[in-house]
């Protein structure tokens, strides 16, 4: 089987992290976001994965060289000369996605984190003879989203954008199974699969929706990224994963790379990931945060609800909270208070940031 991942654009919502690398390569739970998806695709029987890219192609090619052999999956790039939307990339990669035997393929948005029920979704798609199947997830407040209206068998009847009256509570989760016949509906131009293709498939009674029972999050911006980490760690806990850390000073769900060094008297958790090569000083308090590769947090600092980017330094007796995001290689002096600070890469912070601000 084949799959296409919509790597796409500039990742502006996740800046300053995406100023250093494309969004799919930003770490999530200690490995690039896109690796979670490729591993799930491999488990579902995919042997070939196409990355639809238009930003930093040389970086993505370096990623392929590093990871293709590790994952045991053939990964190729389909480079867009201009942004092609969510359907155009399928037309561009048509020769790869259509194996000539009618085999369905997967399409994924690169910033979706969930339980990836891909095998079940594929079985559902085949059993109904669908041309396309959309993964949908239930939300508490459907008025913020485009709602997928479907019957009891999962056949999609229509889409309603931000409904004012209740018509349903299922929204598009950004993962699809498509039969190759859908490619005949897509022109080689910038186009949206959700707005310009799926309504026509639904009109022909060949569009279905498969409901996701587990967690789901679009982690394309910092607040949602941190929510997504909590949901992901919760799922590891439910499965009793050995990846979660255990021991004194750890509370709740914590993911710590084996190469990280943790000082004495620390309190870490809940909902924390600490990546490779990190050094956490003595008496440090970490909660609801992400500490990326090579970060050094000095003694008696506190980091809560924040993301600390690669190779950054947090000084002693410092405090970061309220959705701070430090880009790559940010140097914070000792005894600083950062409240909601968004700091671009390679900056030195010498003074406290008492109110939320972007540090250019």
Coordinates of C-alpha atoms in Angstrom, one line a residue:
X1 CA 0.0 0.0 0.0
X2 CA 1.0 3.6 -0.5
X3 CA 0.3 6.8 1.4
X4 CA 0.7 10.5 0.9
X5 CA 1.5 12.9 3.8
X6 CA 0.6 16.6 3.2
X7 CA 3.8 18.2 4.5
X8 CA 2.9 21.4 2.8
X9 CA 3.5 24.9 4.1
X10 CA 5.6 27.1 6.3
X11 CA 4.2 26.1 9.7
X12 CA 3.7 29.8 10.7
X13 CA 1.4 28.8 13.6
X14 CA 4.2 26.9 15.2
X15 CA 6.9 29.6 15.0
X16 CA 9.5 30.1 16.2
X17 CA 10.2 26.3 16.1
X18 CA 9.5 26.1 12.4
X19 CA 12.1 28.8 11.7
X20 CA 14.7 26.1 12.3
X21 CA 13.1 23.2 10.5
X22 CA 9.9 22.2 8.6
X23 CA 6.9 21.5 10.9
X24 CA 6.8 17.8 10.3
X25 CA 10.4 17.5 11.7
X26 CA 9.7 19.4 14.9
X27 CA 10.0 17.0 17.8
X28 CA 6.8 15.6 19.3
X29 CA 7.3 13.2 22.3
X30 CA 11.0 13.0 21.5
X31 CA 10.9 12.2 17.8
X32 CA 9.9 14.1 14.6
X33 CA 6.1 14.5 14.3
X34 CA 6.0 12.8 11.0
X35 CA 7.7 9.7 12.4
X36 CA 4.6 8.9 14.5
X37 CA 2.6 8.9 11.2
X38 CA 5.0 6.8 9.2
X39 CA 5.3 4.2 11.9
X40 CA 1.5 4.0 12.0
X41 CA 1.4 3.7 8.2
X42 CA 3.9 0.9 8.3
X43 CA 1.9 -1.0 10.9
X44 CA -1.1 -0.7 8.6
X45 CA 0.7 -2.3 5.7
X46 CA 2.2 0.7 3.8
X47 CA 5.5 0.1 2.1
X48 CA 5.7 3.5 0.2
X49 CA 5.2 6.9 1.6
X50 CA 5.1 10.1 -0.5
X51 CA 5.9 13.5 1.2
X52 CA 4.2 16.4 -0.6
X53 CA 6.5 19.3 0.1
X54 CA 7.1 22.9 -1.0
X55 CA 9.2 24.3 1.9
X56 CA 12.9 23.5 2.7
X57 CA 13.0 20.5 0.3
X58 CA 16.7 19.9 1.0
X59 CA 16.0 19.5 4.7
X60 CA 13.3 17.0 4.0
X61 CA 15.6 15.0 1.7
X62 CA 18.2 14.9 4.5
X63 CA 15.5 13.5 6.7
X64 CA 14.6 10.8 4.2
X65 CA 18.2 9.7 3.9
X66 CA 18.4 9.4 7.7
X67 CA 15.1 7.7 8.4
X68 CA 14.2 5.6 5.4
X69 CA 16.4 2.7 6.4
X70 CA 15.6 3.0 10.1
X71 CA 11.9 2.7 9.4
X72 CA 12.0 0.1 6.7
X73 CA 9.7 2.1 4.5
X74 CA 10.4 3.6 1.0
X75 CA 10.0 7.4 1.4
X76 CA 10.0 9.8 -1.7
X77 CA 9.4 13.5 -2.1
X78 CA 6.9 15.0 -4.4
X79 CA 8.0 18.7 -4.7
X80 CA 5.4 21.4 -5.4
X81 CA 6.6 24.4 -7.4
X82 CA 3.7 26.4 -5.8
X83 CA 1.4 25.5 -2.9
X84 CA -1.1 23.0 -4.3
X85 CA -3.6 22.8 -1.5
X86 CA -4.8 19.5 -0.1
X87 CA -5.9 17.9 -3.4
X88 CA -3.4 19.2 -5.9
X89 CA -0.6 17.1 -4.4
X90 CA -2.6 13.9 -5.1
X91 CA -2.7 14.8 -8.8
X92 CA 1.0 15.6 -8.7
X93 CA 1.8 12.1 -7.2
X94 CA -0.8 10.2 -9.2
X95 CA 1.8 7.8 -10.8
X96 CA 3.0 6.7 -7.4
X97 CA -0.4 6.5 -5.6
X98 CA -2.2 4.5 -8.3
X99 CA -0.7 1.0 -8.5
X100 CA -2.9 0.1 -11.4
X101 CA -4.7 -2.6 -9.3
X102 CA -7.3 -0.4 -7.6
X103 CA -5.5 -0.5 -4.2
X104 CA -6.7 2.2 -1.8
X105 CA -4.1 4.7 -0.4
X106 CA -4.0 6.9 2.7
X107 CA -3.8 10.7 2.8
X108 CA -2.7 12.4 6.1
X109 CA -2.2 15.9 7.2
X110 CA 1.2 16.1 8.8
X111 CA 0.2 17.9 12.1
X112 CA -2.5 15.4 13.2
X113 CA -1.7 13.3 16.3
X114 CA -4.1 10.5 17.2
X115 CA -4.5 6.7 17.8
X116 CA -4.3 6.2 14.0
X117 CA -6.9 3.4 13.5
X118 CA -5.7 2.9 9.9
X119 CA -6.3 -0.8 9.5
X120 CA -9.9 -0.5 10.9
X121 CA -10.5 2.5 8.7
X122 CA -9.2 0.6 5.6
X123 CA -11.5 -2.4 6.4
X124 CA -14.4 0.0 6.8
X125 CA -13.6 1.7 3.4
X126 CA -13.4 -1.6 1.5
X127 CA -16.6 -3.1 3.1
X128 CA -18.6 -0.1 1.9
X129 CA -17.1 0.1 -1.6
X130 CA -16.3 3.7 -0.9
X131 CA -14.4 6.0 -3.1
X132 CA -13.2 8.0 -0.1
X133 CA -13.4 7.6 3.7
X134 CA -12.8 10.5 6.1
X135 CA -11.7 9.9 9.7
X136 CA -14.0 12.0 11.9
X137 CA -13.7 12.8 15.6
X138 CA -16.3 14.0 18.1
X139 CA -16.0 17.5 19.5
X140 CA -17.8 19.2 22.4
X141 CA -18.4 22.5 20.5
X142 CA -19.0 21.8 16.8
X143 CA -19.8 25.5 16.1
X144 CA -16.1 26.2 15.8
X145 CA -15.6 23.7 13.0
X146 CA -16.8 22.3 9.7
X147 CA -19.2 19.5 10.7
X148 CA -19.5 16.2 8.7
X149 CA -23.2 15.1 8.6
X150 CA -23.6 11.4 8.0
X151 CA -26.2 8.6 8.4
X152 CA -26.1 5.6 10.8
X153 CA -24.0 3.6 8.2
X154 CA -21.4 6.3 8.0
X155 CA -22.4 7.6 4.6
X156 CA -21.7 11.3 4.3
X157 CA -24.7 13.4 3.4
X158 CA -23.3 17.0 3.6
X159 CA -20.8 19.3 5.2
X160 CA -21.9 22.3 7.3
X161 CA -19.3 25.0 8.1
X162 CA -19.5 26.4 11.7
X163 CA -23.2 25.5 12.2
X164 CA -25.3 27.9 14.4
X165 CA -27.8 25.1 15.1
X166 CA -26.9 21.5 16.0
X167 CA -26.5 19.3 13.0
X168 CA -23.9 16.9 14.4
X169 CA -20.8 16.8 16.5
X170 CA -18.3 15.0 14.2
X171 CA -15.5 16.9 12.4
X172 CA -12.9 16.1 9.8
X173 CA -9.8 14.7 11.5
X174 CA -7.5 15.2 8.5
X175 CA -6.9 11.5 7.6
X176 CA -8.4 9.8 4.5
X177 CA -8.5 6.5 2.7
X178 CA -9.0 7.0 -1.0
X179 CA -9.6 4.7 -3.9
X180 CA -7.5 5.5 -7.1
X181 CA -10.7 6.5 -8.9
X182 CA -10.8 9.7 -6.9
X183 CA -7.7 10.9 -8.9
X184 CA -10.0 11.3 -11.9
X185 CA -11.8 14.1 -10.1
X186 CA -8.6 16.1 -9.3
X187 CA -7.0 18.5 -11.7
X188 CA -3.3 19.4 -11.5
X189 CA -3.7 22.8 -9.9
X190 CA -4.0 24.2 -6.4
X191 CA -7.2 22.8 -5.1
X192 CA -8.9 21.7 -1.8
X193 CA -9.9 18.1 -1.4
X194 CA -12.3 19.1 1.4
X195 CA -14.2 21.8 -0.5
X196 CA -13.8 20.9 -4.2
X197 CA -13.6 17.1 -4.3
X198 CA -15.4 15.5 -1.4
X199 CA -18.7 17.2 -2.0
X200 CA -18.8 15.7 -5.5
X201 CA -17.9 12.2 -4.0
X202 CA -20.7 12.7 -1.4
X203 CA -23.2 13.6 -4.2
X204 CA -22.4 10.3 -5.8
X205 CA -23.1 8.5 -2.5
X206 CA -19.5 7.2 -2.3
X207 CA -18.1 9.2 0.6
X208 CA -18.1 7.7 4.1
X209 CA -16.9 8.7 7.5
X210 CA -15.2 6.5 10.1
X211 CA -15.4 7.7 13.7
X212 CA -12.3 7.8 15.8
X213 CA -12.8 6.5 19.3
X214 CA -9.5 7.6 20.8
X215 CA -7.7 10.9 21.3
X216 CA -7.1 13.4 18.5
X217 CA -5.3 16.8 18.2
X218 CA -4.1 19.1 15.5
X219 CA -0.7 20.1 17.0
X220 CA 0.0 22.9 14.6
X221 CA 0.2 25.6 17.2
X222 CA 1.9 25.7 20.7
X223 CA -1.1 25.5 23.0
X224 CA -2.5 22.5 21.0
X225 CA 0.9 21.0 20.8
X226 CA 1.1 20.8 24.6
X227 CA -2.5 19.5 24.8
X228 CA -1.6 16.9 22.2
X229 CA 1.4 15.8 24.3
X230 CA -0.9 15.3 27.3
X231 CA -3.3 13.2 25.2
X232 CA -0.4 11.2 23.7
X233 CA 1.2 10.5 27.1
X234 CA -2.2 9.5 28.5
X235 CA -2.6 7.0 25.7
X236 CA 0.9 5.5 26.6
X237 CA -0.3 5.2 30.2
X238 CA -3.5 3.4 29.2
X239 CA -1.4 0.9 27.2
X240 CA 1.1 0.7 30.1
X241 CA 3.9 1.6 27.8
X242 CA 7.4 0.9 29.1
X243 CA 8.5 4.2 27.5
X244 CA 7.0 6.2 30.4
X245 CA 9.5 7.2 33.1
X246 CA 9.2 5.7 36.7
X247 CA 11.0 6.6 39.8
X248 CA 11.5 9.2 42.6
X249 CA 10.8 12.8 41.6
X250 CA 8.5 11.8 38.7
X251 CA 4.8 12.4 38.9
X252 CA 2.2 11.6 36.3
X253 CA 3.2 10.8 32.8
X254 CA 6.7 11.7 31.9
X255 CA 8.9 10.7 28.8
X256 CA 12.6 11.0 29.4
X257 CA 15.3 10.0 26.8
X258 CA 17.9 7.6 28.2
X259 CA 20.7 10.0 27.4
X260 CA 19.2 12.9 29.4
X261 CA 20.9 13.7 32.7
X262 CA 18.6 14.6 35.6
X263 CA 20.0 16.4 38.8
X264 CA 19.1 15.7 42.4
X265 CA 15.9 16.9 44.1
X266 CA 14.0 17.5 40.9
X267 CA 10.2 17.2 40.6
X268 CA 9.2 16.3 37.0
X269 CA 5.7 15.9 35.7
X270 CA 2.9 15.6 34.9
X271 CA 2.9 15.7 31.1
X272 CA 6.6 16.3 30.4
X273 CA 8.9 15.1 27.6
X274 CA 12.7 15.5 27.9
X275 CA 14.7 14.8 24.7
X276 CA 18.2 13.4 24.0
X277 CA 21.2 15.0 25.5
X278 CA 19.4 17.3 27.9
X279 CA 20.9 18.3 31.2
X280 CA 18.5 19.2 34.0
X281 CA 20.1 20.7 37.1
X282 CA 19.4 20.1 40.7
X283 CA 16.1 21.1 42.3
X284 CA 14.4 21.8 38.9
X285 CA 10.6 21.7 38.6
X286 CA 9.1 20.8 35.2
X287 CA 5.4 20.4 34.4
X288 CA 3.2 20.4 31.3
X289 CA 6.2 21.2 29.1
X290 CA 8.5 20.0 26.3
X291 CA 12.3 20.1 26.6
X292 CA 13.9 19.5 23.2
X293 CA 17.2 18.0 22.3
X294 CA 20.3 19.4 23.9
X295 CA 18.6 21.8 26.3
X296 CA 20.4 22.7 29.6
X297 CA 18.1 23.9 32.5
X298 CA 20.2 25.1 35.4
X299 CA 19.6 24.6 39.1
X300 CA 16.3 25.5 40.9
X301 CA 14.5 26.7 37.8
X302 CA 10.8 26.1 37.1
X303 CA 9.2 25.5 33.6
X304 CA 5.5 25.1 33.3
X305 CA 3.2 25.1 30.2
X306 CA 6.1 25.9 27.9
X307 CA 8.3 24.6 25.0
X308 CA 12.1 24.9 25.3
X309 CA 13.6 24.6 21.8
X310 CA 16.8 22.7 20.8
X311 CA 20.1 23.6 22.4
X312 CA 18.6 26.4 24.5
X313 CA 19.8 27.3 28.0
X314 CA 17.6 28.3 31.0
X315 CA 19.5 30.1 33.8
X316 CA 19.4 29.1 37.4
X317 CA 16.5 30.2 39.6
X318 CA 14.5 31.2 36.5
X319 CA 10.8 30.7 35.8
X320 CA 9.0 30.1 32.5
X321 CA 5.2 29.8 32.3
X322 CA 2.0 30.6 30.4
X323 CA 3.0 29.1 27.0
X324 CA 6.5 30.4 26.6
X325 CA 8.1 29.1 23.4
X326 CA 11.9 29.4 23.1
X327 CA 13.2 28.8 19.6
X328 CA 16.5 27.1 18.8
X329 CA 19.6 28.1 20.8
X330 CA 18.0 30.7 23.1
X331 CA 20.2 31.7 26.0
X332 CA 18.4 32.9 29.2
X333 CA 20.4 34.5 32.0
X334 CA 19.9 33.5 35.7
X335 CA 17.0 34.6 37.8
X336 CA 14.6 35.7 35.0
X337 CA 10.8 35.5 34.9
X338 CA 9.3 34.8 31.4
X339 CA 5.5 35.0 31.1
X340 CA 4.2 33.9 27.7
X341 CA 7.4 34.9 25.9
X342 CA 7.8 33.8 22.3
X343 CA 11.6 34.0 21.6
X344 CA 13.1 33.7 18.1
X345 CA 16.1 31.5 17.6
X346 CA 19.7 32.4 18.6
X347 CA 18.6 35.2 21.0
X348 CA 20.1 36.1 24.4
X349 CA 17.5 37.1 27.1
X350 CA 19.1 39.3 29.8
X351 CA 15.9 40.7 31.3
X352 CA 12.6 39.3 32.6
X353 CA 9.5 39.3 30.3
X354 CA 6.7 39.9 32.8
X355 CA 3.9 40.1 30.2
X356 CA 3.4 38.0 27.0
X357 CA 5.6 39.3 24.2
X358 CA 7.4 38.3 21.0
X359 CA 11.2 38.8 21.4
X360 CA 12.7 39.5 18.0

